[in-house]
Short mmCIF file of C-alpha atoms in Angstrom, two decimals:
data_model
loop_
_atom_site.label_atom_id
_atom_site.label_comp_id
_atom_site.label_asym_id
_atom_site.label_seq_id
_atom_site.Cartn_x
_atom_site.Cartn_y
_atom_site.Cartn_z
CA MET A 1 -27.64 -43.80 -39.33
CA TYR A 2 -28.10 -45.71 -36.09
CA LEU A 3 -24.67 -44.57 -34.81
CA ALA A 4 -25.52 -40.91 -35.43
CA PHE A 5 -28.83 -41.35 -33.63
CA ALA A 6 -27.14 -43.05 -30.67
CA MET A 7 -24.50 -40.30 -30.37
CA GLU A 8 -27.20 -37.62 -30.45
CA ARG A 9 -29.13 -39.35 -27.69
CA ALA A 10 -25.98 -39.86 -25.60
CA HIS A 11 -24.84 -36.22 -25.89
CA PRO A 12 -27.93 -34.07 -26.36
CA ALA A 13 -27.33 -30.39 -27.08
CA THR A 14 -28.02 -28.03 -24.17
CA SER A 15 -30.10 -24.95 -24.85
CA VAL A 16 -30.92 -21.91 -22.73
CA ALA A 17 -34.33 -23.43 -22.09
CA ASP A 18 -32.64 -26.34 -20.29
CA LEU A 19 -30.96 -24.06 -17.72
CA LEU A 20 -32.52 -23.35 -14.37
CA ASP A 21 -33.18 -19.74 -13.40
CA ASP A 22 -30.40 -19.82 -10.81
CA GLU A 23 -27.90 -21.08 -13.40
CA LEU A 24 -28.93 -18.44 -15.90
CA GLU A 25 -28.66 -15.70 -13.26
CA VAL A 26 -25.05 -16.74 -12.59
CA ILE A 27 -24.29 -16.54 -16.31
CA LEU A 28 -25.94 -13.13 -16.62
CA GLY A 29 -23.98 -11.92 -13.61
CA LYS A 30 -20.72 -12.87 -15.31
CA VAL A 31 -21.90 -11.16 -18.49
CA ALA A 32 -22.64 -7.99 -16.50
CA THR A 33 -19.16 -8.05 -14.99
CA GLU A 34 -17.44 -8.59 -18.33
CA LEU A 35 -19.48 -6.11 -20.36
CA ARG A 36 -19.39 -3.31 -17.77
CA SER A 37 -22.33 -1.86 -19.64
CA PRO A 38 -25.74 -1.96 -17.96
CA LYS A 39 -27.45 -0.79 -21.15
CA GLN A 40 -26.18 -3.81 -23.10
CA LEU A 41 -27.32 -6.17 -20.38
CA MET A 42 -30.71 -4.49 -20.25
CA ALA A 43 -31.01 -5.07 -24.01
CA LEU A 44 -31.22 -8.83 -23.32
CA SER A 45 -34.65 -8.25 -21.80
CA ALA A 46 -35.99 -7.96 -25.35
CA LEU A 47 -35.29 -11.65 -26.00
CA SER A 48 -38.16 -13.06 -23.98
CA ARG A 49 -40.30 -12.58 -20.90
CA ARG A 50 -37.99 -14.87 -19.01
CA PHE A 51 -34.94 -12.74 -19.79
CA ARG A 52 -36.91 -9.59 -19.00
CA ARG A 53 -37.50 -11.00 -15.53
CA LEU A 54 -34.03 -12.45 -14.94
CA VAL A 55 -32.00 -9.38 -15.91
CA ARG A 56 -33.68 -7.53 -13.03
CA GLN A 57 -32.74 -10.08 -10.36
CA PRO A 58 -30.40 -8.96 -7.51
CA ALA A 59 -28.07 -11.94 -8.09
CA VAL A 60 -27.19 -10.52 -11.51
CA TRP A 61 -26.27 -7.05 -10.25
CA ARG A 62 -23.28 -7.08 -7.91
CA GLU A 63 -21.60 -4.25 -9.83
CA LEU A 64 -23.05 -1.19 -11.58
CA ASP A 65 -20.55 0.54 -13.88
CA VAL A 66 -21.87 3.37 -16.03
CA SER A 67 -18.45 4.94 -16.67
CA GLN A 68 -18.51 3.69 -20.28
CA HIS A 69 -21.57 5.86 -20.87
CA ARG A 70 -20.14 8.93 -19.13
CA ALA A 71 -20.26 11.10 -22.28
CA TYR A 72 -24.06 11.12 -22.36
CA MET A 73 -25.18 9.78 -18.98
CA THR A 74 -27.66 12.10 -17.26
CA ASP A 75 -30.03 11.85 -14.31
CA SER A 76 -32.99 11.35 -16.64
CA LEU A 77 -31.34 8.54 -18.60
CA LEU A 78 -30.11 6.81 -15.46
CA LEU A 79 -33.44 6.93 -13.65
CA ARG A 80 -35.58 6.16 -16.69
CA GLN A 81 -33.68 3.23 -18.25
CA ILE A 82 -31.47 1.68 -15.57
CA VAL A 83 -32.51 2.41 -12.00
CA ARG A 84 -35.95 1.21 -10.90
CA ASN A 85 -37.71 0.35 -7.66
CA ASP A 86 -37.74 -3.39 -8.36
CA GLY A 87 -34.98 -4.53 -5.98
CA ALA A 88 -32.52 -5.32 -8.77
CA PHE A 89 -29.76 -3.27 -7.12
CA SER A 90 -30.38 -4.39 -3.53
CA LEU A 91 -27.15 -6.46 -3.44
CA LEU A 92 -24.79 -4.07 -5.20
CA ARG A 93 -21.22 -4.07 -3.91
CA ARG A 94 -19.51 -1.77 -6.42
CA VAL A 95 -20.81 1.37 -8.12
CA ASN A 96 -18.77 3.34 -10.66
CA PHE A 97 -19.88 6.73 -11.98
CA GLY A 98 -16.37 7.78 -13.01
CA GLY A 99 -16.39 10.70 -15.43
CA CYS A 100 -20.15 11.23 -15.41
CA THR A 101 -19.99 15.02 -15.35
CA ARG A 102 -23.73 15.47 -15.99
CA VAL A 103 -24.99 13.32 -13.12
CA THR A 104 -26.12 15.08 -9.94
CA ASP A 105 -26.64 14.20 -6.29
CA ALA A 106 -30.28 13.22 -6.90
CA ALA A 107 -29.56 10.31 -9.24
CA ILE A 108 -26.70 8.89 -7.20
CA ARG A 109 -28.72 9.21 -3.99
CA LYS A 110 -31.32 6.98 -5.62
CA VAL A 111 -28.73 4.29 -6.36
CA LEU A 112 -27.28 4.51 -2.84
CA ALA A 113 -30.75 4.23 -1.33
CA LEU A 114 -31.37 1.01 -3.26
CA SER A 115 -27.99 -0.64 -2.57
CA GLY A 116 -27.68 0.49 1.06
CA LYS A 117 -25.56 -1.53 3.42
CA THR A 118 -24.19 -3.97 0.85
CA LEU A 119 -22.19 -1.29 -0.99
CA THR A 120 -18.43 -1.38 -0.29
CA HIS A 121 -16.88 0.46 -3.29
CA LEU A 122 -18.07 3.81 -4.63
CA TYR A 123 -16.20 5.53 -7.48
CA LEU A 124 -17.28 9.10 -8.25
CA GLU A 125 -14.15 10.47 -9.89
CA GLY A 126 -14.81 13.50 -12.08
CA CYS A 127 -18.47 13.90 -11.08
CA ALA A 128 -18.15 17.67 -10.95
CA LEU A 129 -21.80 18.37 -10.02
CA LEU A 130 -21.71 16.43 -6.76
CA THR A 131 -21.79 18.27 -3.44
CA THR A 132 -20.94 17.62 0.19
CA GLU A 133 -24.58 16.69 0.83
CA LEU A 134 -24.12 13.51 -1.18
CA ALA A 135 -21.16 12.52 1.01
CA ARG A 136 -23.28 13.06 4.12
CA TYR A 137 -26.08 10.97 2.65
CA ALA A 138 -23.63 8.18 1.72
CA ALA A 139 -22.38 8.11 5.31
CA THR A 140 -25.92 7.33 6.45
CA ALA A 141 -27.04 5.02 3.64
CA CYS A 142 -23.79 3.09 3.11
CA PRO A 143 -22.03 2.50 6.47
CA ASN A 144 -19.91 -0.38 5.12
CA LEU A 145 -17.98 1.59 2.51
CA GLU A 146 -14.36 0.51 2.20
CA VAL A 147 -13.29 2.50 -0.89
CA LEU A 148 -14.50 5.98 -1.83
CA ASP A 149 -13.13 7.97 -4.76
CA LEU A 150 -14.13 11.66 -4.90
CA THR A 151 -11.27 12.83 -7.11
CA ALA A 152 -12.03 16.11 -8.93
CA CYS A 153 -15.31 16.64 -7.07
CA ALA A 154 -14.46 20.28 -6.40
CA SER A 155 -17.74 21.10 -4.62
CA VAL A 156 -17.19 18.44 -1.95
CA ASP A 157 -15.76 19.68 1.37
CA THR A 158 -12.53 17.78 2.01
CA LEU A 159 -12.58 18.33 5.78
CA GLU A 160 -16.17 17.14 6.06
CA VAL A 161 -15.39 13.92 4.19
CA LEU A 162 -12.41 13.31 6.48
CA ARG A 163 -14.70 13.73 9.47
CA LEU A 164 -17.27 11.35 8.01
CA SER A 165 -14.59 8.74 7.32
CA ASP A 166 -13.58 8.84 10.99
CA GLU A 167 -17.07 8.78 12.48
CA ASP A 168 -19.31 6.92 10.02
CA TRP A 169 -17.11 4.61 7.93
CA PRO A 170 -15.19 2.32 10.30
CA ARG A 171 -14.20 -0.01 7.45
CA MET A 172 -12.83 2.71 5.19
CA ARG A 173 -9.37 1.73 3.90
CA GLU A 174 -8.99 3.85 0.75
CA LEU A 175 -10.14 7.45 0.38
CA GLU A 176 -9.32 9.50 -2.73
CA LEU A 177 -9.76 13.28 -2.26
CA MET A 178 -7.46 14.84 -4.85
CA ASP A 179 -8.88 18.12 -6.24
CA THR A 180 -11.77 18.26 -3.79
CA GLY A 181 -12.90 21.42 -1.97
CA ALA A 182 -9.77 22.27 0.04
CA LEU A 183 -7.36 20.71 -2.44
CA ALA A 184 -8.31 22.51 -5.64
CA GLY A 185 -7.51 26.03 -6.82
CA ARG A 186 -6.87 28.87 -4.37
CA VAL A 187 -7.51 27.85 -0.77
CA PRO A 188 -7.97 30.34 2.12
CA GLN A 189 -5.18 30.29 4.69
CA GLU A 190 -7.52 29.29 7.51
CA THR A 191 -8.91 26.36 5.52
CA PHE A 192 -5.43 25.22 4.58
CA GLU A 193 -4.29 25.30 8.24
CA ARG A 194 -7.35 23.32 9.33
CA LEU A 195 -6.69 20.75 6.62
CA HIS A 196 -3.01 20.51 7.57
CA ALA A 197 -3.89 19.95 11.23
CA ALA A 198 -6.49 17.31 10.35
CA LEU A 199 -4.06 15.41 8.13
CA ALA A 200 -1.29 15.58 10.74
CA GLU A 201 -3.65 14.20 13.38
CA ARG A 202 -4.74 11.38 11.06
CA ARG A 203 -1.12 10.56 10.24
CA GLU A 204 -0.24 10.31 13.94
CA ARG A 205 -3.29 8.17 14.64
CA PHE A 206 -2.44 5.90 11.73
CA ALA A 207 1.13 5.43 13.04
CA GLU A 208 -0.19 4.54 16.51
CA GLN A 209 -2.65 2.09 15.00
CA LYS A 210 0.09 0.38 12.99
CA LYS A 211 2.29 0.18 16.08
CA ALA A 212 -0.52 -1.39 18.11
CA GLU A 213 -1.20 -3.92 15.34
CA ALA A 214 2.49 -4.85 15.18
CA GLU A 215 2.64 -5.33 18.96
CA ALA A 216 -0.52 -7.43 18.91
CA ALA A 217 0.91 -9.59 16.11
CA GLU A 218 4.14 -10.05 18.07
CA ARG A 219 2.25 -11.09 21.20
CA ALA A 220 0.17 -13.52 19.17
CA ALA A 221 3.34 -15.05 17.71
CA ASP A 222 4.83 -15.43 21.20
CA ASP A 223 1.64 -17.05 22.51
CA ALA A 224 1.58 -19.44 19.56
CA SER A 225 5.12 -20.64 20.40
CA LEU A 226 4.18 -21.57 24.00
CA PRO A 227 3.03 -25.12 24.88
CA ILE A 228 -0.66 -25.69 25.35
CA GLY A 229 -1.69 -24.33 28.71
CA GLY A 230 1.25 -21.94 28.89
CA PRO A 231 4.66 -22.39 30.58
CA VAL A 232 4.82 -24.81 33.51
CA PRO A 233 5.87 -23.10 36.81
CA ALA A 234 9.07 -24.39 38.37
CA SER A 235 7.22 -25.24 41.62
CA ALA A 236 4.82 -27.46 39.68
CA GLN A 237 7.49 -29.38 37.82
CA THR A 238 7.79 -33.03 38.94
CA PRO A 239 11.39 -34.19 39.58
CA VAL A 240 12.42 -37.16 37.51
CA ALA A 241 14.01 -40.02 39.47
CA PRO A 242 17.32 -41.14 37.97
CA SER A 243 17.39 -44.63 36.52
CA ASP A 244 19.81 -47.32 37.67
CA ASP A 245 21.76 -47.04 34.44
CA ALA A 246 22.09 -43.25 34.60
CA PRO A 247 25.54 -41.95 35.52
CA PRO A 248 25.73 -40.44 39.06
CA SER A 249 25.80 -36.70 39.48
CA GLY A 250 28.98 -34.90 40.52
CA ASP A 251 28.18 -34.81 44.30
CA ALA A 252 27.01 -38.43 44.33
CA ALA A 253 30.12 -39.54 42.51
CA ALA A 254 32.31 -37.75 45.06
CA GLU A 255 30.52 -39.42 48.00
CA ASP A 256 30.78 -42.87 46.41
CA ALA A 257 34.48 -42.51 45.53
CA PRO A 258 35.90 -43.74 48.94
CA ALA A 259 33.59 -46.73 48.94
CA ALA A 260 34.59 -47.60 45.43
CA ALA A 261 38.29 -47.27 46.38
CA GLY A 262 37.79 -49.62 49.37
CA VAL A 263 36.13 -52.21 47.26
CA ALA A 264 38.94 -52.02 44.74
CA ALA A 265 41.59 -52.43 47.52
CA ALA A 266 39.79 -55.44 48.96
CA GLY A 267 39.75 -56.99 45.53
CA ASP A 268 43.52 -56.53 45.17
CA ASP A 269 44.23 -58.17 48.58
CA ALA A 270 42.11 -61.10 47.65
CA ALA A 271 43.99 -61.50 44.42
CA GLY A 272 47.35 -61.43 46.26
CA ASP A 273 46.26 -64.20 48.65
#
């Protein structure tokens, strides 16, 4: 009996009530990432007032993925049950609306307005109701985008998105535009030629950028191989005086040869006497 009591006191069970708010927010954030279902995470708010408060903290929401609910996700459902003006989505980095064919510009604009400059990844594949106006708004609201997927957004102007990526998204490294405005269905000849010219210009600029980066990396490698302070000029190099034990150079040896021969001859005469 005493042993059981001692073990219980030495290793008390930890409950949710023992966790600090910061610790519980980290756990909820991992749950949000694993579940990829904001509705299931929101359901935890029914447990207690504390959970109702914590599930709406920015630290919990670094990713918003509603693609699992794409079959029935609408503007009304999104704005009524998930998106609110409480700052919960102020630190979002990834947003995924993939396959949400019933969501319009208005709902996604609301999410982009709340996440703002922290957003780096935006996936809108298959959102057929989106227009070019949303892309223009994203360029203003989310200047730090690195990945943008607009695949199968047929009402989005391909050329306009290319322009925005050049002028407003300096960090953009991945842009998906398959089956957008100028890449879906029958395309007018003029539009096709404009698109071809724009892509050729981007390809040339990309090649020049890669070449410049390679040259910069090569120069950096060369600089790293130099001694600290750079190479020492020949005029600044201090001559090293030869030591007494060092063998004479070729010219010095030639000058000393007669003297050495005379000394040797004198030694032989002395030996003969």
